[in-house]
Backbone as JSON, one array per atom type, in Angstrom:
{
  "sequence": "MDIDWLEPEATARGSVIVVAGRGEHAHVYRRFARRIAFDGYRVAVVENDPAAAARVIADAESGLPLTVVGSDTGALTALDLAATHPAVSGVVAAGLLVSGTDAVTGGWEGELEIRSACPVHRSVLSADGALDRGTLGAEAPVATADSLTHVQVPVLVVHGGADVLSPVANVLAVTSALPGARVVVVDDGRHDILNDVSHRSVAAEIVQFLERLRLPGTPDILLRDPAGALAQ",
  "N": [[-156.46, 81.1, 11.79], [-154.12, 79.17, 10.43], [-150.64, 79.29, 9.97], [-148.55, 78.99, 7.54], [-145.67, 76.92, 6.36], [-142.94, 78.96, 6.89], [-140.3, 79.76, 5.17], [-136.63, 79.42, 5.51], [-133.82, 82.01, 4.54], [-131.67, 80.88, 3.69], [-130.31, 77.37, 3.45], [-132.17, 75.16, 5.16], [-132.16, 74.55, 8.92], [-133.56, 73.17, 10.44], [-136.94, 72.05, 11.29], [-139.49, 73.97, 12.92], [-142.58, 73.73, 14.71], [-145.07, 75.79, 16.0], [-147.15, 75.66, 18.8], [-150.02, 77.42, 19.42], [-151.84, 79.07, 22.32], [-154.47, 78.76, 24.61], [-157.36, 79.98, 23.17], [-155.72, 81.68, 21.28], [-154.92, 82.88, 18.13], [-153.4, 82.14, 15.21], [-151.76, 84.03, 14.25], [-150.85, 85.4, 16.19], [-148.22, 84.7, 16.7], [-146.62, 85.62, 14.75], [-144.43, 87.34, 14.91], [-142.7, 86.13, 16.25], [-142.28, 83.8, 14.92], [-141.3, 84.57, 12.55], [-138.83, 85.48, 13.47], [-137.34, 83.16, 14.36], [-137.55, 81.93, 11.85], [-135.63, 83.49, 10.39], [-133.5, 82.58, 11.77], [-132.51, 80.46, 10.17], [-134.5, 78.37, 10.2], [-137.05, 76.43, 9.45], [-140.51, 77.3, 9.73], [-143.85, 76.88, 11.34], [-147.32, 77.86, 12.21], [-149.51, 76.78, 14.36], [-152.8, 76.71, 15.45], [-154.3, 75.52, 18.76], [-154.81, 72.42, 18.22], [-154.37, 69.39, 18.01], [-154.88, 67.33, 16.26], [-154.16, 69.07, 13.78], [-151.72, 69.93, 14.27], [-150.29, 67.49, 14.17], [-150.76, 66.87, 11.43], [-149.21, 68.79, 10.44], [-146.66, 68.13, 11.5], [-146.32, 65.61, 9.9], [-146.09, 66.8, 7.53], [-143.4, 68.03, 7.78], [-140.02, 68.49, 6.92], [-138.15, 65.81, 5.93], [-135.34, 64.18, 7.76], [-134.38, 66.29, 9.26], [-134.06, 67.89, 12.13], [-136.76, 68.11, 14.06], [-138.76, 70.36, 16.16], [-141.19, 71.01, 18.65], [-142.81, 73.86, 19.68], [-144.55, 75.09, 22.28], [-147.14, 77.24, 23.86], [-148.54, 78.07, 26.98], [-151.48, 76.19, 26.89], [-150.81, 75.17, 24.74], [-148.04, 74.33, 25.19], [-148.84, 71.85, 26.72], [-149.84, 70.36, 24.83], [-147.9, 70.43, 22.94], [-145.67, 68.87, 24.51], [-147.25, 66.17, 24.78], [-147.4, 65.73, 22.04], [-144.69, 65.13, 21.31], [-144.39, 62.69, 22.77], [-146.09, 61.02, 21.36], [-145.09, 61.0, 18.75], [-142.72, 59.77, 16.86], [-141.03, 61.35, 14.93], [-140.56, 63.95, 16.35], [-137.97, 65.92, 17.8], [-137.55, 67.63, 19.94], [-138.75, 69.74, 22.68], [-140.41, 72.69, 23.13], [-141.3, 74.27, 25.93], [-143.52, 76.81, 26.87], [-144.62, 79.05, 29.24], [-145.94, 77.2, 30.85], [-148.47, 75.23, 32.01], [-149.6, 74.61, 35.5], [-150.79, 72.91, 38.5], [-152.26, 75.0, 40.63], [-152.69, 77.37, 39.46], [-153.5, 80.85, 39.22], [-156.64, 82.76, 39.34], [-158.03, 84.56, 36.43], [-158.4, 88.09, 36.83], [-160.37, 91.24, 36.55], [-161.1, 91.57, 33.95], [-160.85, 92.41, 30.49], [-158.5, 94.15, 30.61], [-157.2, 93.34, 32.76], [-156.36, 90.79, 32.05], [-154.76, 91.45, 29.94], [-152.54, 92.56, 31.31], [-151.82, 90.13, 32.91], [-150.77, 89.0, 30.72], [-148.75, 90.17, 28.81], [-146.23, 92.22, 28.95], [-145.4, 93.8, 26.88], [-145.6, 96.37, 24.86], [-145.77, 96.32, 21.94], [-146.68, 93.61, 21.53], [-149.14, 93.78, 23.03], [-150.68, 95.44, 21.71], [-151.11, 93.98, 19.3], [-152.62, 91.68, 20.41], [-154.61, 93.08, 21.11], [-156.06, 93.72, 18.74], [-158.57, 93.18, 16.49], [-159.8, 89.8, 16.02], [-157.65, 88.65, 17.14], [-157.55, 86.78, 19.36], [-159.66, 84.87, 21.34], [-161.24, 86.5, 23.56], [-161.03, 86.32, 26.97], [-160.8, 83.47, 27.48], [-158.5, 82.82, 28.63], [-158.87, 82.63, 31.37], [-160.45, 80.31, 31.4], [-161.16, 76.88, 32.5], [-158.4, 74.64, 32.42], [-156.17, 71.91, 31.24], [-153.66, 70.76, 33.14], [-150.13, 70.17, 33.59], [-148.44, 67.8, 35.22], [-146.08, 65.92, 37.52], [-146.27, 63.21, 37.22], [-147.38, 62.86, 34.51], [-145.58, 64.02, 32.95], [-143.75, 62.06, 32.97], [-143.62, 60.37, 30.56], [-142.45, 61.99, 28.41], [-139.7, 61.73, 26.67], [-137.74, 63.07, 25.01], [-135.37, 65.61, 24.37], [-136.09, 68.81, 26.35], [-136.83, 72.19, 26.6], [-137.75, 74.3, 28.95], [-139.45, 77.53, 29.37], [-140.0, 80.09, 31.31], [-141.75, 82.67, 32.85], [-140.62, 84.7, 35.33], [-142.24, 86.46, 36.75], [-145.11, 85.37, 36.41], [-148.06, 85.44, 36.89], [-150.16, 83.71, 36.64], [-149.64, 81.13, 36.34], [-147.43, 80.06, 38.6], [-144.08, 80.52, 38.98], [-142.52, 78.85, 40.92], [-144.32, 76.56, 41.2], [-144.21, 75.5, 38.86], [-141.6, 74.73, 38.31], [-141.17, 72.8, 40.57], [-142.66, 70.82, 39.25], [-141.6, 70.22, 36.67], [-138.95, 69.15, 37.18], [-139.39, 66.39, 37.08], [-138.74, 66.0, 34.53], [-136.44, 64.41, 32.91], [-133.22, 65.82, 32.73], [-134.03, 68.14, 31.58], [-133.92, 71.43, 30.24], [-134.29, 74.4, 32.24], [-135.16, 77.67, 31.99], [-135.53, 80.51, 33.39], [-137.42, 83.99, 33.06], [-136.4, 86.78, 33.97], [-138.74, 89.01, 35.79], [-140.59, 88.08, 33.85], [-143.84, 87.62, 32.01], [-146.81, 85.9, 31.46], [-147.29, 85.09, 28.58], [-144.81, 84.58, 27.47], [-143.09, 83.92, 25.28], [-143.71, 86.23, 23.73], [-143.21, 88.27, 25.44], [-141.54, 91.23, 27.09], [-138.97, 90.67, 26.89], [-138.57, 89.12, 24.59], [-136.68, 88.98, 22.48], [-134.51, 88.01, 23.66], [-135.27, 85.45, 25.08], [-136.0, 84.39, 22.18], [-133.23, 84.18, 21.54], [-132.46, 81.99, 23.28], [-133.94, 80.14, 22.66], [-133.25, 79.37, 20.15], [-130.31, 78.55, 20.4], [-130.95, 76.24, 21.83], [-132.31, 74.84, 19.84], [-130.11, 74.68, 17.97], [-128.3, 72.87, 19.36], [-129.81, 70.48, 19.65], [-129.52, 70.0, 16.85], [-126.82, 68.89, 16.83], [-126.27, 66.24, 18.88], [-125.5, 66.22, 22.22], [-123.45, 68.28, 22.52], [-121.9, 70.8, 23.97], [-123.1, 73.76, 25.6], [-123.28, 76.54, 23.06], [-122.58, 79.33, 23.87], [-120.7, 80.27, 26.56], [-121.76, 80.54, 30.14], [-120.12, 80.34, 32.06], [-117.26, 80.68, 31.77], [-114.58, 80.47, 32.99], [-115.34, 78.22, 34.92], [-115.5, 76.54, 32.86], [-113.2, 76.14, 31.74], [-111.75, 75.13, 33.86], [-112.57, 72.36, 33.64]],
  "CA": [[-155.96, 80.54, 10.57], [-152.61, 78.63, 10.68], [-149.38, 80.01, 9.34], [-147.99, 77.8, 6.61], [-144.32, 76.85, 6.44], [-141.94, 80.19, 6.7], [-138.55, 79.04, 4.94], [-135.38, 80.55, 5.86], [-133.51, 82.41, 3.3], [-130.89, 79.68, 3.11], [-130.61, 76.07, 3.81], [-132.75, 74.87, 6.5], [-131.3, 73.82, 9.86], [-134.45, 72.14, 10.93], [-138.29, 72.52, 11.37], [-140.21, 74.03, 14.11], [-143.95, 73.75, 14.87], [-145.31, 76.47, 17.19], [-148.74, 75.32, 18.93], [-150.75, 78.43, 20.39], [-152.39, 78.6, 23.6], [-155.95, 79.09, 24.8], [-158.17, 81.22, 22.54], [-154.98, 82.38, 20.66], [-154.91, 82.47, 16.68], [-151.75, 81.71, 15.13], [-150.91, 85.09, 13.69], [-150.23, 86.22, 17.41], [-146.93, 84.0, 17.03], [-145.99, 85.52, 13.5], [-143.21, 88.05, 14.86], [-141.56, 84.87, 16.79], [-141.88, 82.95, 13.99], [-140.18, 85.16, 11.7], [-137.28, 85.67, 13.99], [-136.83, 81.87, 14.0], [-137.12, 81.65, 10.51], [-134.43, 84.24, 10.06], [-131.97, 82.21, 11.97], [-132.14, 79.26, 9.54], [-135.41, 77.26, 10.28], [-138.18, 76.36, 8.81], [-141.45, 77.31, 10.83], [-145.17, 76.75, 11.12], [-147.67, 78.06, 13.2], [-150.95, 76.01, 14.41], [-153.67, 76.85, 16.62], [-154.24, 74.34, 19.77], [-155.47, 71.29, 17.72], [-153.46, 68.17, 18.16], [-154.83, 66.82, 14.87], [-153.59, 70.02, 12.85], [-150.33, 69.93, 14.63], [-150.05, 66.22, 13.68], [-150.77, 66.77, 9.67], [-147.92, 69.64, 10.03], [-145.45, 67.14, 11.63], [-146.15, 64.59, 8.7], [-145.51, 67.46, 6.54], [-141.86, 68.54, 8.03], [-138.9, 67.84, 6.17], [-137.35, 64.64, 6.71], [-133.74, 64.5, 7.7], [-133.83, 67.46, 9.91], [-134.64, 68.11, 13.81], [-138.15, 68.96, 14.04], [-138.95, 70.81, 17.34], [-142.58, 71.76, 18.53], [-142.76, 75.12, 20.51], [-146.12, 75.34, 22.67], [-147.4, 78.33, 25.02], [-149.89, 77.8, 27.74], [-152.01, 74.95, 26.78], [-150.1, 74.6, 23.5], [-146.99, 73.5, 25.95], [-148.93, 70.49, 27.14], [-150.04, 69.78, 23.56], [-146.34, 70.19, 22.4], [-145.09, 67.6, 25.31], [-147.91, 65.17, 24.11], [-147.13, 65.42, 20.62], [-143.34, 64.51, 21.59], [-144.36, 61.45, 23.5], [-146.58, 60.05, 20.5], [-145.0, 61.24, 17.4], [-141.21, 59.53, 16.92], [-140.35, 62.46, 14.47], [-140.34, 64.8, 17.1], [-136.96, 65.64, 18.22], [-137.53, 68.3, 20.98], [-140.03, 70.42, 22.81], [-139.99, 74.2, 24.06], [-142.69, 74.52, 26.68], [-143.49, 78.11, 27.43], [-145.91, 79.31, 30.03], [-146.58, 75.97, 31.15], [-149.64, 75.15, 33.2], [-149.59, 73.54, 36.36], [-151.86, 72.87, 39.46], [-152.05, 76.05, 41.56], [-152.8, 78.63, 38.48], [-154.41, 81.62, 39.66], [-157.74, 83.21, 38.35], [-157.7, 85.94, 35.83], [-159.41, 89.15, 37.32], [-159.92, 92.59, 35.82], [-161.57, 91.85, 32.57], [-159.61, 92.45, 29.35], [-157.34, 94.72, 30.82], [-156.37, 92.13, 33.64], [-155.99, 89.73, 31.03], [-153.38, 91.89, 29.18], [-151.54, 92.39, 32.23], [-151.02, 88.66, 33.25], [-150.16, 87.93, 29.48], [-147.38, 90.51, 28.28], [-145.66, 93.95, 29.36], [-144.55, 94.3, 25.73], [-146.38, 97.26, 23.91], [-146.43, 95.97, 20.47], [-147.57, 92.3, 21.63], [-150.43, 94.0, 23.5], [-151.36, 96.01, 20.52], [-151.45, 92.7, 18.63], [-153.52, 90.85, 21.1], [-155.93, 93.92, 21.34], [-156.58, 93.73, 17.26], [-159.84, 92.24, 16.29], [-159.59, 88.67, 15.6], [-156.12, 88.2, 17.56], [-157.78, 85.72, 20.15], [-160.82, 84.85, 21.88], [-160.97, 87.07, 24.94], [-161.75, 85.64, 28.37], [-160.44, 82.08, 27.24], [-157.32, 82.74, 29.62], [-159.55, 82.17, 32.6], [-161.16, 79.19, 31.5], [-160.5, 75.89, 33.11], [-157.44, 73.95, 31.56], [-155.49, 70.85, 31.9], [-152.28, 71.22, 33.67], [-148.91, 69.19, 33.67], [-148.14, 66.95, 36.55], [-145.08, 65.16, 37.4], [-146.57, 61.89, 36.56], [-147.89, 63.23, 33.1], [-144.22, 64.2, 32.15], [-142.26, 60.93, 32.77], [-143.75, 59.9, 29.3], [-141.67, 62.66, 27.54], [-138.03, 61.37, 26.4], [-136.93, 64.13, 24.0], [-135.07, 67.03, 25.38], [-137.15, 69.72, 26.65], [-136.34, 73.55, 27.14], [-138.71, 74.9, 29.62], [-139.18, 78.82, 29.48], [-141.23, 80.45, 32.21], [-141.76, 84.12, 33.22], [-140.61, 84.73, 36.9], [-143.5, 86.99, 37.11], [-146.21, 84.73, 35.7], [-149.03, 85.08, 38.24], [-151.18, 82.75, 36.21], [-148.71, 79.68, 36.53], [-146.18, 80.5, 39.56], [-142.75, 79.65, 38.47], [-142.14, 77.77, 41.93], [-145.09, 75.42, 41.02], [-143.67, 74.83, 37.66], [-140.23, 73.93, 38.74], [-141.42, 71.48, 41.09], [-143.32, 69.87, 38.31], [-140.72, 70.19, 35.62], [-138.11, 68.46, 37.73], [-139.71, 65.19, 36.66], [-138.55, 65.6, 32.86], [-134.8, 64.12, 32.8], [-132.29, 66.47, 31.6], [-134.82, 69.49, 30.89], [-133.15, 73.06, 30.58], [-135.34, 75.39, 32.57], [-135.0, 79.06, 32.29], [-136.75, 81.54, 34.24], [-137.03, 84.97, 32.6], [-136.55, 87.8, 35.26], [-139.94, 89.8, 35.55], [-141.44, 87.77, 32.68], [-145.24, 87.28, 32.35], [-147.08, 84.42, 30.96], [-147.05, 84.81, 27.16], [-143.02, 84.64, 27.61], [-142.7, 84.2, 23.73], [-143.94, 87.62, 23.39], [-143.17, 89.38, 26.3], [-140.73, 92.54, 26.84], [-137.59, 89.82, 26.72], [-138.78, 88.06, 23.57], [-135.47, 88.59, 21.77], [-133.52, 86.87, 24.51], [-136.22, 84.13, 24.87], [-135.79, 83.57, 20.92], [-132.0, 83.62, 21.56], [-132.34, 80.79, 23.92], [-134.48, 79.01, 21.87], [-132.42, 78.9, 18.9], [-129.29, 77.87, 20.74], [-131.5, 74.85, 22.1], [-132.28, 74.18, 18.33], [-128.76, 74.36, 17.6], [-127.92, 71.67, 20.24], [-130.8, 69.36, 18.71], [-128.78, 69.41, 15.57], [-125.53, 68.41, 17.3], [-126.84, 66.05, 20.07], [-124.2, 65.69, 23.02], [-122.67, 69.21, 22.73], [-122.25, 71.76, 25.15], [-123.46, 75.17, 25.08], [-122.41, 77.37, 22.43], [-122.26, 80.46, 24.73], [-120.38, 79.61, 27.89], [-121.98, 81.38, 31.07], [-119.31, 80.29, 33.14], [-115.97, 80.63, 31.05], [-113.65, 80.19, 34.0], [-115.63, 76.8, 35.37], [-115.58, 75.38, 31.79], [-111.8, 75.97, 31.36], [-111.26, 74.11, 35.0], [-112.95, 71.13, 33.75]],
  "C": [[-154.53, 80.16, 10.64], [-151.85, 79.35, 9.65], [-148.52, 79.01, 8.55], [-146.37, 77.94, 6.73], [-143.52, 78.38, 6.08], [-140.69, 79.49, 6.26], [-137.66, 80.24, 5.16], [-134.72, 80.79, 4.48], [-132.55, 81.36, 2.77], [-131.13, 78.32, 3.28], [-131.43, 75.66, 5.04], [-132.17, 74.18, 7.61], [-132.24, 72.89, 10.49], [-135.81, 72.61, 10.9], [-138.64, 72.85, 12.82], [-141.59, 74.19, 13.96], [-144.35, 74.76, 16.06], [-147.16, 75.96, 17.34], [-149.22, 76.7, 19.73], [-151.38, 78.08, 21.66], [-153.79, 79.05, 23.73], [-156.62, 80.44, 24.19], [-156.89, 81.82, 21.57], [-155.09, 82.04, 19.18], [-153.51, 82.67, 16.31], [-151.01, 83.07, 14.52], [-150.44, 86.02, 14.8], [-148.71, 85.84, 17.55], [-146.16, 84.7, 15.51], [-144.61, 86.29, 13.71], [-142.22, 86.92, 15.45], [-141.4, 84.23, 15.73], [-140.96, 83.17, 12.85], [-138.91, 85.21, 12.0], [-136.61, 84.4, 14.01], [-136.51, 81.49, 12.8], [-135.81, 82.57, 9.95], [-133.19, 83.55, 10.5], [-131.86, 80.7, 11.37], [-133.23, 78.18, 9.76], [-136.75, 77.25, 9.76], [-139.43, 76.19, 9.86], [-142.85, 77.51, 10.53], [-145.74, 77.08, 12.33], [-149.25, 77.52, 13.31], [-151.79, 76.47, 15.6], [-153.7, 75.48, 17.56], [-154.88, 73.1, 19.34], [-154.5, 70.4, 17.36], [-153.67, 67.45, 16.72], [-154.15, 67.49, 13.89], [-152.16, 69.75, 13.13], [-149.73, 68.54, 14.03], [-149.85, 66.09, 12.38], [-149.53, 67.75, 9.69], [-146.5, 68.82, 10.27], [-145.21, 66.3, 10.47], [-145.58, 65.51, 7.8], [-144.08, 67.97, 6.46], [-140.88, 67.73, 7.3], [-138.01, 66.93, 6.85], [-135.92, 64.81, 6.79], [-133.2, 65.26, 8.64], [-134.6, 67.35, 11.39], [-135.96, 68.64, 13.4], [-138.53, 69.28, 15.73], [-140.48, 71.34, 17.31], [-142.39, 72.66, 19.86], [-144.42, 74.98, 21.1], [-146.3, 76.32, 23.9], [-148.69, 77.96, 25.5], [-150.48, 76.55, 27.48], [-151.37, 74.24, 25.43], [-148.68, 73.98, 23.94], [-147.42, 72.11, 26.28], [-149.01, 69.67, 25.66], [-148.72, 69.33, 22.72], [-145.71, 68.93, 23.2], [-146.0, 66.3, 24.65], [-147.62, 64.61, 22.78], [-145.37, 64.41, 20.66], [-143.37, 63.0, 21.89], [-145.06, 60.36, 22.44], [-146.11, 59.93, 19.13], [-143.34, 61.17, 17.31], [-140.56, 60.61, 16.11], [-140.13, 63.48, 15.48], [-138.96, 64.92, 17.81], [-136.46, 66.44, 19.64], [-138.55, 69.2, 21.24], [-139.29, 71.79, 23.55], [-141.5, 74.29, 24.83], [-142.69, 75.74, 27.44], [-144.62, 78.32, 27.99], [-146.42, 78.21, 30.45], [-147.5, 75.99, 32.38], [-149.59, 74.06, 34.14], [-150.45, 73.38, 37.61], [-151.35, 74.25, 40.25], [-152.19, 77.14, 40.68], [-153.9, 79.49, 39.26], [-155.68, 82.09, 38.96], [-157.31, 84.33, 37.62], [-158.82, 86.96, 36.43], [-159.29, 90.5, 36.59], [-160.53, 92.73, 34.41], [-160.57, 91.65, 31.49], [-158.34, 93.09, 29.77], [-156.31, 93.98, 31.97], [-155.87, 91.52, 32.88], [-154.66, 89.86, 30.44], [-152.47, 92.1, 30.22], [-150.9, 91.36, 32.66], [-150.5, 88.36, 31.88], [-148.73, 88.72, 29.15], [-147.41, 92.18, 28.91], [-145.23, 94.7, 28.01], [-145.69, 95.28, 24.91], [-146.97, 96.65, 22.87], [-146.96, 94.82, 20.49], [-148.95, 92.89, 22.14], [-151.17, 94.69, 22.69], [-151.75, 94.69, 19.77], [-152.39, 91.96, 19.07], [-154.71, 91.79, 21.27], [-156.75, 94.11, 19.84], [-157.67, 92.92, 17.28], [-159.35, 91.02, 15.75], [-158.26, 87.93, 16.13], [-156.39, 86.83, 18.5], [-159.16, 85.84, 20.78], [-160.85, 85.21, 23.25], [-161.86, 86.34, 25.96], [-161.23, 83.95, 28.61], [-159.19, 81.7, 28.62], [-157.57, 82.11, 31.02], [-160.3, 81.07, 32.76], [-160.32, 78.01, 32.12], [-159.82, 74.89, 32.2], [-157.01, 72.97, 32.06], [-154.27, 71.56, 32.17], [-151.37, 70.03, 33.65], [-148.63, 68.71, 35.0], [-147.11, 66.46, 36.54], [-144.92, 63.97, 36.82], [-146.95, 62.08, 34.85], [-146.48, 63.64, 32.23], [-143.37, 63.24, 31.97], [-142.48, 60.42, 31.45], [-142.74, 60.6, 27.96], [-139.99, 62.64, 27.49], [-137.42, 61.98, 25.67], [-136.64, 65.25, 24.88], [-136.06, 68.08, 25.11], [-136.47, 71.07, 27.06], [-137.8, 74.12, 27.51], [-138.47, 76.51, 29.73], [-140.46, 79.53, 30.5], [-140.94, 81.96, 32.62], [-141.66, 83.91, 34.94], [-141.65, 85.35, 37.56], [-144.9, 86.63, 36.79], [-147.1, 84.58, 36.93], [-150.16, 84.02, 37.75], [-150.75, 81.34, 36.38], [-147.71, 80.28, 37.3], [-145.09, 79.66, 39.07], [-142.37, 78.64, 39.82], [-142.99, 76.74, 41.81], [-144.51, 74.63, 39.85], [-142.23, 74.24, 37.68], [-140.43, 72.98, 39.52], [-142.02, 70.44, 40.26], [-142.22, 69.35, 37.24], [-139.24, 69.34, 36.01], [-138.16, 66.96, 37.26], [-139.11, 65.11, 35.21], [-136.82, 65.56, 33.19], [-134.07, 65.04, 31.81], [-132.84, 68.01, 31.09], [-133.84, 70.5, 31.15], [-134.1, 73.73, 30.82], [-134.53, 76.87, 32.82], [-136.07, 79.88, 32.57], [-136.22, 83.0, 33.73], [-137.46, 85.89, 33.62], [-137.84, 88.71, 34.96], [-140.88, 89.23, 34.38], [-142.8, 87.38, 32.89], [-145.71, 86.05, 31.44], [-147.0, 84.09, 29.46], [-145.46, 85.22, 27.02], [-142.57, 84.48, 26.21], [-142.88, 85.57, 23.23], [-144.04, 88.59, 24.18], [-142.12, 90.47, 26.02], [-139.39, 91.64, 26.49], [-137.76, 88.99, 25.51], [-137.49, 88.05, 22.7], [-134.52, 87.85, 22.6], [-134.03, 85.53, 24.56], [-135.75, 83.55, 23.38], [-134.52, 83.2, 20.89], [-131.81, 82.36, 21.91], [-132.82, 79.65, 23.22], [-133.58, 78.58, 20.85], [-131.2, 78.37, 19.43], [-129.64, 76.17, 21.28], [-131.62, 74.05, 20.68], [-131.08, 73.81, 17.77], [-128.05, 72.78, 18.17], [-128.69, 70.53, 19.95], [-129.91, 68.89, 17.63], [-127.51, 68.67, 15.52], [-125.81, 67.69, 18.7], [-125.42, 66.06, 21.01], [-123.43, 66.89, 23.08], [-122.86, 70.08, 23.66], [-122.8, 73.32, 24.58], [-122.58, 75.79, 24.23], [-121.76, 78.46, 23.03], [-121.87, 80.09, 26.19], [-120.72, 80.87, 29.06], [-121.01, 81.38, 31.91], [-117.91, 79.93, 32.34], [-114.88, 79.82, 32.0], [-114.02, 78.6, 34.52], [-115.34, 75.91, 34.06], [-113.9, 75.26, 31.51], [-111.04, 74.87, 32.65], [-111.62, 72.91, 34.73], [-111.9, 70.14, 32.87]]
}
């Protein structure tokens, strides 16, 4: 079941639609959605159904930046939606699938190991009705350099450095086709990078991306190289 719009306490700064990955149900992303809503954004979560996502896009508040966040196959859906819906201002692609993905082994415990090291998220995934187990090993479409050329909006790629399902080196090679994309590799991060151990840092990076969409052309709000910035 989808999560309807979570409204921020103050004036909304933008709208965010989260598209779940293979077999995942929407409430798996409740923690992530609440965190983004707390920072001033309207957030809705949909399961990986492009038609359902399109309906939510149509329901988004006009006049505000609209960002689609997707994980696993949801990242592919998010990129496709950006190419077909002019209302989409930006995309966050998390755990993007590319060619060379490895098979899932070890049954349910093996799938948990691949997904996340966060004990809280692992308990969420293990609850009844959280997701359809085994779907992470099913054949899925992948992103290619050619398939990404049609995406013209800003993209933030967030990927786990220890993602064994979708190796980061392959992801970096493919996402180089995205002009001006911002790529963030999370140290020791696993496949469900929005809900892994570093979920707070990942959410903070996403919020900064959302803030830049509100003010196109502005530099980073937090300067990682202050000396270099002063030298410019």
